[in-house]
């Protein structure tokens, strides 16, 4: 729990292992302080590990997530870039709370803070948990629909990292950049084309095809996009919490056969579990 998930890196590793995962990456938002713990926990369970992160980027006025995989977790420039990206979260959270107070929901900043594990990373998810637990909404989806998305009273636009910078930080730290859950952005065809082509020009190499945030029809669409743009394909649960996430770790279907999995291109970056444990 170093961004907005509810489980510790160790608990996530155990859950992944129990579900049959062989190669795992923890991808906190804008934060890599859990990486060494996650790798150690994976290795203790006989699971291979790839370093991971999910960087918040603003592209055409939309928040887009760029996953980084297989980077050096001690890279100073990546750490600096992430620190700068996290920087505005505290102020944004106070503005979200101010706007919620104006529509009759007081105390949301202090309320959300109670759910925050890492004070640098207060996120909309923490507000959503507070509003559900205080009975303002029935579930997280309702909070986002009614309060926290564009056009709604608690939405505060925020300028995250540049696409170019996020891809560069990841690459210069030895990793691969991957577009996370592209169907979530609701881009027009032209906007999506711009995202994929600029991402490639900046050196991005992968796209999430199979994810907890996509329907099976969307698996097909983004399998075709991966081939059209010559991108490797990734698979990720987007798991945040046993109570909130509909897709558990290790339960997604395989990638479509014709695609190149990101882990094939990242073979040299995989942190292998010590010999002998994997069969345990
Ligand atoms: P933030 O980085 O503070 O903007 O918050 C992003 C988090 O909000 C991510 O973890 C998303 O999974 C979560 N999120 C965004 N939209 C929704 C939604 N409609 N329902 C539930 N969670 C959402
Ligand atoms: Mn999240």
PDB file of C-alpha atoms and ligand atoms in Angstrom:
ATOM      1  CA  UNK A   1       0.000   0.000   0.000  1.00  0.00           C
ATOM      2  CA  UNK A   2       2.289   2.745  -1.249  1.00  0.00           C
ATOM      3  CA  UNK A   3      -0.275   4.453  -3.542  1.00  0.00           C
ATOM      4  CA  UNK A   4      -4.029   3.756  -3.615  1.00  0.00           C
ATOM      5  CA  UNK A   5      -4.313   0.004  -3.171  1.00  0.00           C
ATOM      6  CA  UNK A   6      -5.354  -1.417   0.188  1.00  0.00           C
ATOM      7  CA  UNK A   7      -2.934  -4.370   0.465  1.00  0.00           C
ATOM      8  CA  UNK A   8       0.775  -4.311   1.296  1.00  0.00           C
ATOM      9  CA  UNK A   9       3.302  -5.445  -1.353  1.00  0.00           C
ATOM     10  CA  UNK A  10       3.772  -8.654   0.701  1.00  0.00           C
ATOM     11  CA  UNK A  11       0.031  -9.401   0.828  1.00  0.00           C
ATOM     12  CA  UNK A  12      -0.276  -8.746  -2.911  1.00  0.00           C
ATOM     13  CA  UNK A  13       2.639 -11.081  -3.645  1.00  0.00           C
ATOM     14  CA  UNK A  14       1.013 -13.833  -1.581  1.00  0.00           C
ATOM     15  CA  UNK A  15      -2.310 -13.314  -3.343  1.00  0.00           C
ATOM     16  CA  UNK A  16      -0.674 -13.392  -6.778  1.00  0.00           C
ATOM     17  CA  UNK A  17       1.242 -16.559  -5.893  1.00  0.00           C
ATOM     18  CA  UNK A  18      -1.878 -18.266  -4.526  1.00  0.00           C
ATOM     19  CA  UNK A  19      -3.625 -17.474  -7.820  1.00  0.00           C
ATOM     20  CA  UNK A  20      -0.845 -19.123  -9.837  1.00  0.00           C
ATOM     21  CA  UNK A  21       1.038 -16.028 -11.035  1.00  0.00           C
ATOM     22  CA  UNK A  22       4.596 -16.844 -12.198  1.00  0.00           C
ATOM     23  CA  UNK A  23       5.830 -13.370 -13.134  1.00  0.00           C
ATOM     24  CA  UNK A  24       4.505 -10.381 -11.225  1.00  0.00           C
ATOM     25  CA  UNK A  25       4.949  -6.568 -11.303  1.00  0.00           C
ATOM     26  CA  UNK A  26       3.641  -4.162  -8.645  1.00  0.00           C
ATOM     27  CA  UNK A  27       2.590  -0.920 -10.402  1.00  0.00           C
ATOM     28  CA  UNK A  28       1.814   1.826  -7.897  1.00  0.00           C
ATOM     29  CA  UNK A  29       0.705   5.220  -9.205  1.00  0.00           C
ATOM     30  CA  UNK A  30       3.660   7.631  -9.519  1.00  0.00           C
ATOM     31  CA  UNK A  31       5.612   5.787  -6.833  1.00  0.00           C
ATOM     32  CA  UNK A  32       8.330   3.113  -6.765  1.00  0.00           C
ATOM     33  CA  UNK A  33       9.123   2.942  -3.055  1.00  0.00           C
ATOM     34  CA  UNK A  34       7.423  -0.468  -2.829  1.00  0.00           C
ATOM     35  CA  UNK A  35       9.626  -2.090  -5.484  1.00  0.00           C
ATOM     36  CA  UNK A  36      12.332  -3.653  -3.348  1.00  0.00           C
ATOM     37  CA  UNK A  37       9.756  -5.026  -0.907  1.00  0.00           C
ATOM     38  CA  UNK A  38       7.676  -6.420  -3.753  1.00  0.00           C
ATOM     39  CA  UNK A  39      10.661  -8.112  -5.421  1.00  0.00           C
ATOM     40  CA  UNK A  40      11.800  -9.624  -2.122  1.00  0.00           C
ATOM     41  CA  UNK A  41       8.277 -10.866  -1.349  1.00  0.00           C
ATOM     42  CA  UNK A  42       7.915 -12.353  -4.845  1.00  0.00           C
ATOM     43  CA  UNK A  43      11.270 -14.127  -4.580  1.00  0.00           C
ATOM     44  CA  UNK A  44      10.474 -15.507  -1.129  1.00  0.00           C
ATOM     45  CA  UNK A  45       7.431 -17.168  -2.736  1.00  0.00           C
ATOM     46  CA  UNK A  46       9.328 -18.451  -5.784  1.00  0.00           C
ATOM     47  CA  UNK A  47       7.792 -15.917  -8.174  1.00  0.00           C
ATOM     48  CA  UNK A  48       9.777 -13.991 -10.808  1.00  0.00           C
ATOM     49  CA  UNK A  49       9.500 -10.205 -10.658  1.00  0.00           C
ATOM     50  CA  UNK A  50       9.558  -7.207 -13.019  1.00  0.00           C
ATOM     51  CA  UNK A  51       9.756  -3.704 -11.542  1.00  0.00           C
ATOM     52  CA  UNK A  52       6.638  -1.633 -12.247  1.00  0.00           C
ATOM     53  CA  UNK A  53       5.030   1.800 -11.979  1.00  0.00           C
ATOM     54  CA  UNK A  54       2.002   3.588 -13.463  1.00  0.00           C
ATOM     55  CA  UNK A  55       2.778   7.217 -14.306  1.00  0.00           C
ATOM     56  CA  UNK A  56      -0.032   9.808 -14.544  1.00  0.00           C
ATOM     57  CA  UNK A  57       0.264  11.816 -17.774  1.00  0.00           C
ATOM     58  CA  UNK A  58      -1.901  14.574 -19.241  1.00  0.00           C
ATOM     59  CA  UNK A  59      -2.581  14.100 -22.953  1.00  0.00           C
ATOM     60  CA  UNK A  60      -5.244  16.122 -24.825  1.00  0.00           C
ATOM     61  CA  UNK A  61      -6.706  17.281 -21.492  1.00  0.00           C
ATOM     62  CA  UNK A  62      -7.135  13.699 -20.378  1.00  0.00           C
ATOM     63  CA  UNK A  63      -5.317  11.717 -17.704  1.00  0.00           C
ATOM     64  CA  UNK A  64      -3.547   8.818 -19.373  1.00  0.00           C
ATOM     65  CA  UNK A  65      -1.567   6.208 -17.456  1.00  0.00           C
ATOM     66  CA  UNK A  66       1.776   4.999 -18.738  1.00  0.00           C
ATOM     67  CA  UNK A  67       3.056   1.800 -17.169  1.00  0.00           C
ATOM     68  CA  UNK A  68       6.806   1.339 -16.807  1.00  0.00           C
ATOM     69  CA  UNK A  69       8.197  -2.199 -16.561  1.00  0.00           C
ATOM     70  CA  UNK A  70      11.665  -3.599 -15.992  1.00  0.00           C
ATOM     71  CA  UNK A  71      13.412  -0.333 -15.033  1.00  0.00           C
ATOM     72  CA  UNK A  72      16.152   0.069 -12.447  1.00  0.00           C
ATOM     73  CA  UNK A  73      14.265   0.787  -9.195  1.00  0.00           C
ATOM     74  CA  UNK A  74      17.193   2.891  -7.936  1.00  0.00           C
ATOM     75  CA  UNK A  75      17.337   5.219 -10.938  1.00  0.00           C
ATOM     76  CA  UNK A  76      17.599   8.786  -9.616  1.00  0.00           C
ATOM     77  CA  UNK A  77      16.060  10.584 -12.619  1.00  0.00           C
ATOM     78  CA  UNK A  78      13.009   8.322 -12.611  1.00  0.00           C
ATOM     79  CA  UNK A  79      12.589   8.942  -8.877  1.00  0.00           C
ATOM     80  CA  UNK A  80      12.863  12.704  -9.452  1.00  0.00           C
ATOM     81  CA  UNK A  81      10.321  12.661 -12.270  1.00  0.00           C
ATOM     82  CA  UNK A  82       7.868  10.709 -10.125  1.00  0.00           C
ATOM     83  CA  UNK A  83       8.365  13.063  -7.183  1.00  0.00           C
ATOM     84  CA  UNK A  84       7.542  16.014  -9.447  1.00  0.00           C
ATOM     85  CA  UNK A  85       4.465  14.207 -10.784  1.00  0.00           C
ATOM     86  CA  UNK A  86       3.215  13.480  -7.249  1.00  0.00           C
ATOM     87  CA  UNK A  87       3.871  17.064  -6.195  1.00  0.00           C
ATOM     88  CA  UNK A  88       0.472  18.602  -6.878  1.00  0.00           C
ATOM     89  CA  UNK A  89      -1.627  15.937  -5.177  1.00  0.00           C
ATOM     90  CA  UNK A  90      -1.945  17.547  -1.748  1.00  0.00           C
ATOM     91  CA  UNK A  91      -3.151  20.852  -3.120  1.00  0.00           C
ATOM     92  CA  UNK A  92      -5.516  19.144  -5.554  1.00  0.00           C
ATOM     93  CA  UNK A  93      -6.970  17.095  -2.690  1.00  0.00           C
ATOM     94  CA  UNK A  94      -7.714  20.286  -0.734  1.00  0.00           C
ATOM     95  CA  UNK A  95      -9.475  21.723  -3.780  1.00  0.00           C
ATOM     96  CA  UNK A  96     -11.517  18.541  -4.247  1.00  0.00           C
ATOM     97  CA  UNK A  97     -12.563  18.772  -0.568  1.00  0.00           C
ATOM     98  CA  UNK A  98     -13.425  22.473  -0.954  1.00  0.00           C
ATOM     99  CA  UNK A  99     -15.691  21.719  -3.881  1.00  0.00           C
ATOM    100  CA  UNK A 100     -17.330  18.794  -2.085  1.00  0.00           C
ATOM    101  CA  UNK A 101     -17.978  21.056   0.931  1.00  0.00           C
ATOM    102  CA  UNK A 102     -19.831  23.450  -1.376  1.00  0.00           C
ATOM    103  CA  UNK A 103     -22.250  20.671  -2.349  1.00  0.00           C
ATOM    104  CA  UNK A 104     -22.893  19.692   1.271  1.00  0.00           C
ATOM    105  CA  UNK A 105     -20.113  17.184   1.999  1.00  0.00           C
ATOM    106  CA  UNK A 106     -17.847  18.741   4.631  1.00  0.00           C
ATOM    107  CA  UNK A 107     -14.611  17.335   6.032  1.00  0.00           C
ATOM    108  CA  UNK A 108     -13.685  15.220   3.030  1.00  0.00           C
ATOM    109  CA  UNK A 109      -9.982  16.159   3.080  1.00  0.00           C
ATOM    110  CA  UNK A 110      -9.514  14.960   6.652  1.00  0.00           C
ATOM    111  CA  UNK A 111     -11.784  12.007   5.887  1.00  0.00           C
ATOM    112  CA  UNK A 112      -9.811  10.922   2.826  1.00  0.00           C
ATOM    113  CA  UNK A 113      -6.513  11.361   4.695  1.00  0.00           C
ATOM    114  CA  UNK A 114      -7.537   8.607   7.122  1.00  0.00           C
ATOM    115  CA  UNK A 115      -7.360   6.151   4.204  1.00  0.00           C
ATOM    116  CA  UNK A 116      -3.987   7.312   2.918  1.00  0.00           C
ATOM    117  CA  UNK A 117      -0.985   5.044   3.512  1.00  0.00           C
ATOM    118  CA  UNK A 118       1.546   7.325   1.818  1.00  0.00           C
ATOM    119  CA  UNK A 119       0.864  11.039   2.492  1.00  0.00           C
ATOM    120  CA  UNK A 120       2.485  12.044  -0.827  1.00  0.00           C
ATOM    121  CA  UNK A 121      -0.097  10.054  -2.704  1.00  0.00           C
ATOM    122  CA  UNK A 122      -3.575  11.163  -1.742  1.00  0.00           C
ATOM    123  CA  UNK A 123      -5.792  10.164  -4.669  1.00  0.00           C
ATOM    124  CA  UNK A 124      -9.408  10.235  -5.763  1.00  0.00           C
ATOM    125  CA  UNK A 125      -9.650   6.615  -4.651  1.00  0.00           C
ATOM    126  CA  UNK A 126      -9.190   7.733  -1.025  1.00  0.00           C
ATOM    127  CA  UNK A 127     -12.036  10.255  -1.333  1.00  0.00           C
ATOM    128  CA  UNK A 128     -14.176   7.538  -2.906  1.00  0.00           C
ATOM    129  CA  UNK A 129     -13.534   5.165   0.023  1.00  0.00           C
ATOM    130  CA  UNK A 130     -14.428   7.902   2.502  1.00  0.00           C
ATOM    131  CA  UNK A 131     -17.681   8.755   0.701  1.00  0.00           C
ATOM    132  CA  UNK A 132     -18.698   5.089   0.590  1.00  0.00           C
ATOM    133  CA  UNK A 133     -17.854   4.403   4.238  1.00  0.00           C
ATOM    134  CA  UNK A 134     -19.764   7.499   5.399  1.00  0.00           C
ATOM    135  CA  UNK A 135     -22.825   6.417   3.389  1.00  0.00           C
ATOM    136  CA  UNK A 136     -22.814   9.315   0.904  1.00  0.00           C
ATOM    137  CA  UNK A 137     -22.634   6.776  -1.936  1.00  0.00           C
ATOM    138  CA  UNK A 138     -23.236   3.037  -2.183  1.00  0.00           C
ATOM    139  CA  UNK A 139     -20.029   2.114  -3.984  1.00  0.00           C
ATOM    140  CA  UNK A 140     -16.876   3.552  -5.529  1.00  0.00           C
ATOM    141  CA  UNK A 141     -18.386   3.626  -9.020  1.00  0.00           C
ATOM    142  CA  UNK A 142     -21.200   5.873  -7.779  1.00  0.00           C
ATOM    143  CA  UNK A 143     -18.707   8.274  -6.165  1.00  0.00           C
ATOM    144  CA  UNK A 144     -16.777   8.647  -9.412  1.00  0.00           C
ATOM    145  CA  UNK A 145     -19.963   8.997 -11.480  1.00  0.00           C
ATOM    146  CA  UNK A 146     -21.554  11.591  -9.200  1.00  0.00           C
ATOM    147  CA  UNK A 147     -18.609  13.536  -7.835  1.00  0.00           C
ATOM    148  CA  UNK A 148     -15.111  12.843  -9.078  1.00  0.00           C
ATOM    149  CA  UNK A 149     -15.145  12.824 -12.874  1.00  0.00           C
ATOM    150  CA  UNK A 150     -15.145  15.659 -15.391  1.00  0.00           C
ATOM    151  CA  UNK A 151     -18.179  17.935 -15.102  1.00  0.00           C
ATOM    152  CA  UNK A 152     -19.029  16.688 -11.589  1.00  0.00           C
ATOM    153  CA  UNK A 153     -18.836  18.859  -8.450  1.00  0.00           C
ATOM    154  CA  UNK A 154     -15.713  17.292  -6.924  1.00  0.00           C
ATOM    155  CA  UNK A 155     -13.660  17.150 -10.115  1.00  0.00           C
ATOM    156  CA  UNK A 156     -10.472  19.199 -10.108  1.00  0.00           C
ATOM    157  CA  UNK A 157      -8.548  19.203 -13.385  1.00  0.00           C
ATOM    158  CA  UNK A 158      -4.912  18.498 -12.839  1.00  0.00           C
ATOM    159  CA  UNK A 159      -1.849  18.697 -15.025  1.00  0.00           C
ATOM    160  CA  UNK A 160       0.244  15.559 -14.668  1.00  0.00           C
ATOM    161  CA  UNK A 161       3.509  14.643 -16.456  1.00  0.00           C
ATOM    162  CA  UNK A 162       4.105  15.083 -20.195  1.00  0.00           C
ATOM    163  CA  UNK A 163       3.826  11.884 -22.255  1.00  0.00           C
ATOM    164  CA  UNK A 164       7.304  12.489 -23.640  1.00  0.00           C
ATOM    165  CA  UNK A 165       8.839  12.847 -20.173  1.00  0.00           C
ATOM    166  CA  UNK A 166       7.150   9.784 -18.686  1.00  0.00           C
ATOM    167  CA  UNK A 167       8.346   7.582 -21.559  1.00  0.00           C
ATOM    168  CA  UNK A 168      11.854   9.042 -21.317  1.00  0.00           C
ATOM    169  CA  UNK A 169      12.150   8.518 -17.542  1.00  0.00           C
ATOM    170  CA  UNK A 170      11.172   4.868 -17.947  1.00  0.00           C
ATOM    171  CA  UNK A 171      13.463   4.216 -20.914  1.00  0.00           C
ATOM    172  CA  UNK A 172      16.456   5.981 -19.447  1.00  0.00           C
ATOM    173  CA  UNK A 173      16.047   3.825 -16.349  1.00  0.00           C
ATOM    174  CA  UNK A 174      16.350   0.749 -18.601  1.00  0.00           C
ATOM    175  CA  UNK A 175      12.635  -0.083 -18.723  1.00  0.00           C
ATOM    176  CA  UNK A 176       9.807  -0.371 -21.227  1.00  0.00           C
ATOM    177  CA  UNK A 177       6.886   2.092 -21.471  1.00  0.00           C
ATOM    178  CA  UNK A 178       3.389   0.645 -21.959  1.00  0.00           C
ATOM    179  CA  UNK A 179       0.075   2.466 -22.540  1.00  0.00           C
ATOM    180  CA  UNK A 180      -2.226   1.378 -19.687  1.00  0.00           C
ATOM    181  CA  UNK A 181      -5.889   0.391 -20.321  1.00  0.00           C
ATOM    182  CA  UNK A 182      -6.397   2.528 -23.489  1.00  0.00           C
ATOM    183  CA  UNK A 183     -10.150   1.890 -23.657  1.00  0.00           C
ATOM    184  CA  UNK A 184     -10.646   3.840 -20.418  1.00  0.00           C
ATOM    185  CA  UNK A 185      -9.780   7.205 -21.957  1.00  0.00           C
ATOM    186  CA  UNK A 186     -12.807   7.462 -24.245  1.00  0.00           C
ATOM    187  CA  UNK A 187     -10.695   9.172 -26.915  1.00  0.00           C
ATOM    188  CA  UNK A 188     -12.053   9.756 -30.414  1.00  0.00           C
ATOM    189  CA  UNK A 189     -10.347   7.694 -33.141  1.00  0.00           C
ATOM    190  CA  UNK A 190      -8.181  10.692 -34.073  1.00  0.00           C
ATOM    191  CA  UNK A 191      -7.150  11.385 -30.485  1.00  0.00           C
ATOM    192  CA  UNK A 192      -6.324   7.750 -29.915  1.00  0.00           C
ATOM    193  CA  UNK A 193      -4.270   7.680 -33.097  1.00  0.00           C
ATOM    194  CA  UNK A 194      -2.369  10.720 -31.816  1.00  0.00           C
ATOM    195  CA  UNK A 195      -1.708   9.008 -28.481  1.00  0.00           C
ATOM    196  CA  UNK A 196      -0.401   5.802 -30.068  1.00  0.00           C
ATOM    197  CA  UNK A 197       1.733   7.531 -32.684  1.00  0.00           C
ATOM    198  CA  UNK A 198       3.270  10.105 -30.331  1.00  0.00           C
ATOM    199  CA  UNK A 199       3.882   7.389 -27.746  1.00  0.00           C
ATOM    200  CA  UNK A 200       5.787   5.379 -30.361  1.00  0.00           C
ATOM    201  CA  UNK A 201       7.757   8.417 -31.523  1.00  0.00           C
ATOM    202  CA  UNK A 202       8.868   9.028 -27.943  1.00  0.00           C
ATOM    203  CA  UNK A 203      10.106   5.430 -27.691  1.00  0.00           C
ATOM    204  CA  UNK A 204       7.096   3.685 -26.126  1.00  0.00           C
ATOM    205  CA  UNK A 205       7.005  -0.027 -26.934  1.00  0.00           C
ATOM    206  CA  UNK A 206       3.931  -1.670 -25.423  1.00  0.00           C
ATOM    207  CA  UNK A 207       0.182  -1.478 -24.822  1.00  0.00           C
ATOM    208  CA  UNK A 208      -2.066  -3.204 -22.288  1.00  0.00           C
ATOM    209  CA  UNK A 209      -4.393  -5.430 -24.275  1.00  0.00           C
ATOM    210  CA  UNK A 210      -5.843  -7.731 -21.622  1.00  0.00           C
ATOM    211  CA  UNK A 211      -6.638  -5.828 -18.411  1.00  0.00           C
ATOM    212  CA  UNK A 212      -9.262  -5.747 -15.698  1.00  0.00           C
ATOM    213  CA  UNK A 213     -10.308  -2.398 -17.210  1.00  0.00           C
ATOM    214  CA  UNK A 214     -11.173  -3.854 -20.659  1.00  0.00           C
ATOM    215  CA  UNK A 215     -14.094  -5.915 -21.913  1.00  0.00           C
ATOM    216  CA  UNK A 216     -13.331  -8.942 -24.080  1.00  0.00           C
ATOM    217  CA  UNK A 217     -14.427  -6.959 -27.153  1.00  0.00           C
ATOM    218  CA  UNK A 218     -11.802  -4.389 -26.186  1.00  0.00           C
ATOM    219  CA  UNK A 219      -9.133  -7.115 -25.974  1.00  0.00           C
ATOM    220  CA  UNK A 220      -9.691  -7.631 -29.715  1.00  0.00           C
ATOM    221  CA  UNK A 221      -9.653  -3.932 -30.570  1.00  0.00           C
ATOM    222  CA  UNK A 222      -6.359  -3.320 -28.781  1.00  0.00           C
ATOM    223  CA  UNK A 223      -4.814  -6.559 -30.059  1.00  0.00           C
ATOM    224  CA  UNK A 224      -5.352  -5.076 -33.525  1.00  0.00           C
ATOM    225  CA  UNK A 225      -3.961  -1.705 -32.402  1.00  0.00           C
ATOM    226  CA  UNK A 226      -0.855  -3.420 -30.990  1.00  0.00           C
ATOM    227  CA  UNK A 227      -0.245  -5.048 -34.365  1.00  0.00           C
ATOM    228  CA  UNK A 228      -1.001  -1.888 -36.333  1.00  0.00           C
ATOM    229  CA  UNK A 229       1.472   0.143 -34.277  1.00  0.00           C
ATOM    230  CA  UNK A 230       4.054  -2.608 -33.803  1.00  0.00           C
ATOM    231  CA  UNK A 231       3.685  -2.604 -30.013  1.00  0.00           C
ATOM    232  CA  UNK A 232       4.256  -5.489 -27.626  1.00  0.00           C
ATOM    233  CA  UNK A 233       1.209  -6.541 -25.594  1.00  0.00           C
ATOM    234  CA  UNK A 234       0.810  -6.459 -21.828  1.00  0.00           C
ATOM    235  CA  UNK A 235      -1.652  -7.988 -19.396  1.00  0.00           C
ATOM    236  CA  UNK A 236      -2.498  -6.462 -16.014  1.00  0.00           C
ATOM    237  CA  UNK A 237      -5.251  -6.882 -13.443  1.00  0.00           C
ATOM    238  CA  UNK A 238      -5.466  -3.229 -12.259  1.00  0.00           C
ATOM    239  CA  UNK A 239      -6.201  -4.861  -8.892  1.00  0.00           C
ATOM    240  CA  UNK A 240      -6.588  -2.331  -6.034  1.00  0.00           C
ATOM    241  CA  UNK A 241      -8.421  -4.135  -3.244  1.00  0.00           C
ATOM    242  CA  UNK A 242     -10.325  -7.381  -2.560  1.00  0.00           C
ATOM    243  CA  UNK A 243     -13.503  -5.356  -1.860  1.00  0.00           C
ATOM    244  CA  UNK A 244     -13.307  -2.989  -4.807  1.00  0.00           C
ATOM    245  CA  UNK A 245     -11.719  -4.786  -7.733  1.00  0.00           C
ATOM    246  CA  UNK A 246     -13.752  -7.088  -9.926  1.00  0.00           C
ATOM    247  CA  UNK A 247     -10.634  -8.690 -11.449  1.00  0.00           C
ATOM    248  CA  UNK A 248      -8.359 -10.575  -9.073  1.00  0.00           C
ATOM    249  CA  UNK A 249      -4.621 -11.025  -9.583  1.00  0.00           C
ATOM    250  CA  UNK A 250      -3.752 -13.830 -11.989  1.00  0.00           C
ATOM    251  CA  UNK A 251      -7.284 -14.455 -13.273  1.00  0.00           C
ATOM    252  CA  UNK A 252      -7.228 -12.731 -16.690  1.00  0.00           C
ATOM    253  CA  UNK A 253      -7.225 -14.744 -19.930  1.00  0.00           C
ATOM    254  CA  UNK A 254      -4.036 -15.254 -21.979  1.00  0.00           C
ATOM    255  CA  UNK A 255      -2.934 -12.663 -24.509  1.00  0.00           C
ATOM    256  CA  UNK A 256      -4.103 -13.357 -28.078  1.00  0.00           C
ATOM    257  CA  UNK A 257      -1.571 -15.730 -29.654  1.00  0.00           C
ATOM    258  CA  UNK A 258      -0.307 -13.556 -32.496  1.00  0.00           C
ATOM    259  CA  UNK A 259       0.979 -10.782 -30.168  1.00  0.00           C
ATOM    260  CA  UNK A 260       4.460 -10.360 -28.698  1.00  0.00           C
ATOM    261  CA  UNK A 261       4.156 -10.310 -24.879  1.00  0.00           C
ATOM    262  CA  UNK A 262       6.072  -7.481 -23.170  1.00  0.00           C
ATOM    263  CA  UNK A 263       7.820 -10.071 -20.978  1.00  0.00           C
ATOM    264  CA  UNK A 264       9.447 -11.618 -24.073  1.00  0.00           C
ATOM    265  CA  UNK A 265      11.151  -8.283 -24.814  1.00  0.00           C
ATOM    266  CA  UNK A 266      11.958  -7.798 -21.124  1.00  0.00           C
ATOM    267  CA  UNK A 267      13.517 -11.232 -20.538  1.00  0.00           C
ATOM    268  CA  UNK A 268      16.853  -9.610 -19.607  1.00  0.00           C
ATOM    269  CA  UNK A 269      15.122  -7.381 -17.021  1.00  0.00           C
ATOM    270  CA  UNK A 270      13.263 -10.130 -15.150  1.00  0.00           C
ATOM    271  CA  UNK A 271      14.459 -10.550 -11.568  1.00  0.00           C
ATOM    272  CA  UNK A 272      14.406 -14.319 -11.253  1.00  0.00           C
ATOM    273  CA  UNK A 273      13.410 -16.081  -8.059  1.00  0.00           C
ATOM    274  CA  UNK A 274      16.243 -18.096  -6.512  1.00  0.00           C
ATOM    275  CA  UNK A 275      16.553 -21.572  -8.068  1.00  0.00           C
ATOM    276  CA  UNK A 276      14.550 -24.336  -6.507  1.00  0.00           C
ATOM    277  CA  UNK A 277      11.720 -22.317  -5.008  1.00  0.00           C
ATOM    278  CA  UNK A 278       9.589 -21.967  -8.140  1.00  0.00           C
ATOM    279  CA  UNK A 279       8.326 -25.527  -7.983  1.00  0.00           C
ATOM    280  CA  UNK A 280       7.418 -25.253  -4.283  1.00  0.00           C
TER     281      UNK A 280
HETATM  282  P1  LIG B   1      -6.101   9.946  -9.216  1.00  0.00           P
HETATM  283  O1  LIG B   1      -4.736   9.415  -9.610  1.00  0.00           O
HETATM  284  O2  LIG B   1      -6.113  10.588  -7.859  1.00  0.00           O
HETATM  285  O3  LIG B   1      -6.756  10.791 -10.262  1.00  0.00           O
HETATM  286  O4  LIG B   1      -7.042   8.657  -9.027  1.00  0.00           O
HETATM  287  C1  LIG B   1      -7.034   7.653  -9.979  1.00  0.00           C
HETATM  288  C2  LIG B   1      -7.621   6.405  -9.375  1.00  0.00           C
HETATM  289  O5  LIG B   1      -9.021   6.497  -9.442  1.00  0.00           O
HETATM  290  C3  LIG B   1      -7.202   5.164 -10.152  1.00  0.00           C
HETATM  291  O6  LIG B   1      -6.693   4.219  -9.238  1.00  0.00           O
HETATM  292  C4  LIG B   1      -8.458   4.633 -10.747  1.00  0.00           C
HETATM  293  O7  LIG B   1      -8.490   3.225 -10.681  1.00  0.00           O
HETATM  294  C5  LIG B   1      -9.537   5.240  -9.893  1.00  0.00           C
HETATM  295  N1  LIG B   1     -10.705   5.485 -10.734  1.00  0.00           N
HETATM  296  C6  LIG B   1     -10.789   6.334 -11.772  1.00  0.00           C
HETATM  297  N2  LIG B   1     -12.034   6.306 -12.305  1.00  0.00           N
HETATM  298  C7  LIG B   1     -12.744   5.412 -11.564  1.00  0.00           C
HETATM  299  C8  LIG B   1     -14.097   4.921 -11.594  1.00  0.00           C
HETATM  300  N3  LIG B   1     -14.967   5.363 -12.513  1.00  0.00           N
HETATM  301  N4  LIG B   1     -14.457   4.013 -10.664  1.00  0.00           N
HETATM  302  C9  LIG B   1     -13.585   3.564  -9.747  1.00  0.00           C
HETATM  303  N5  LIG B   1     -12.299   3.977  -9.662  1.00  0.00           N
HETATM  304  C10 LIG B   1     -11.885   4.883 -10.567  1.00  0.00           C
HETATM  305 MN1  LIG B   2      -4.964   3.099  -8.779  1.00  0.00          MN
END
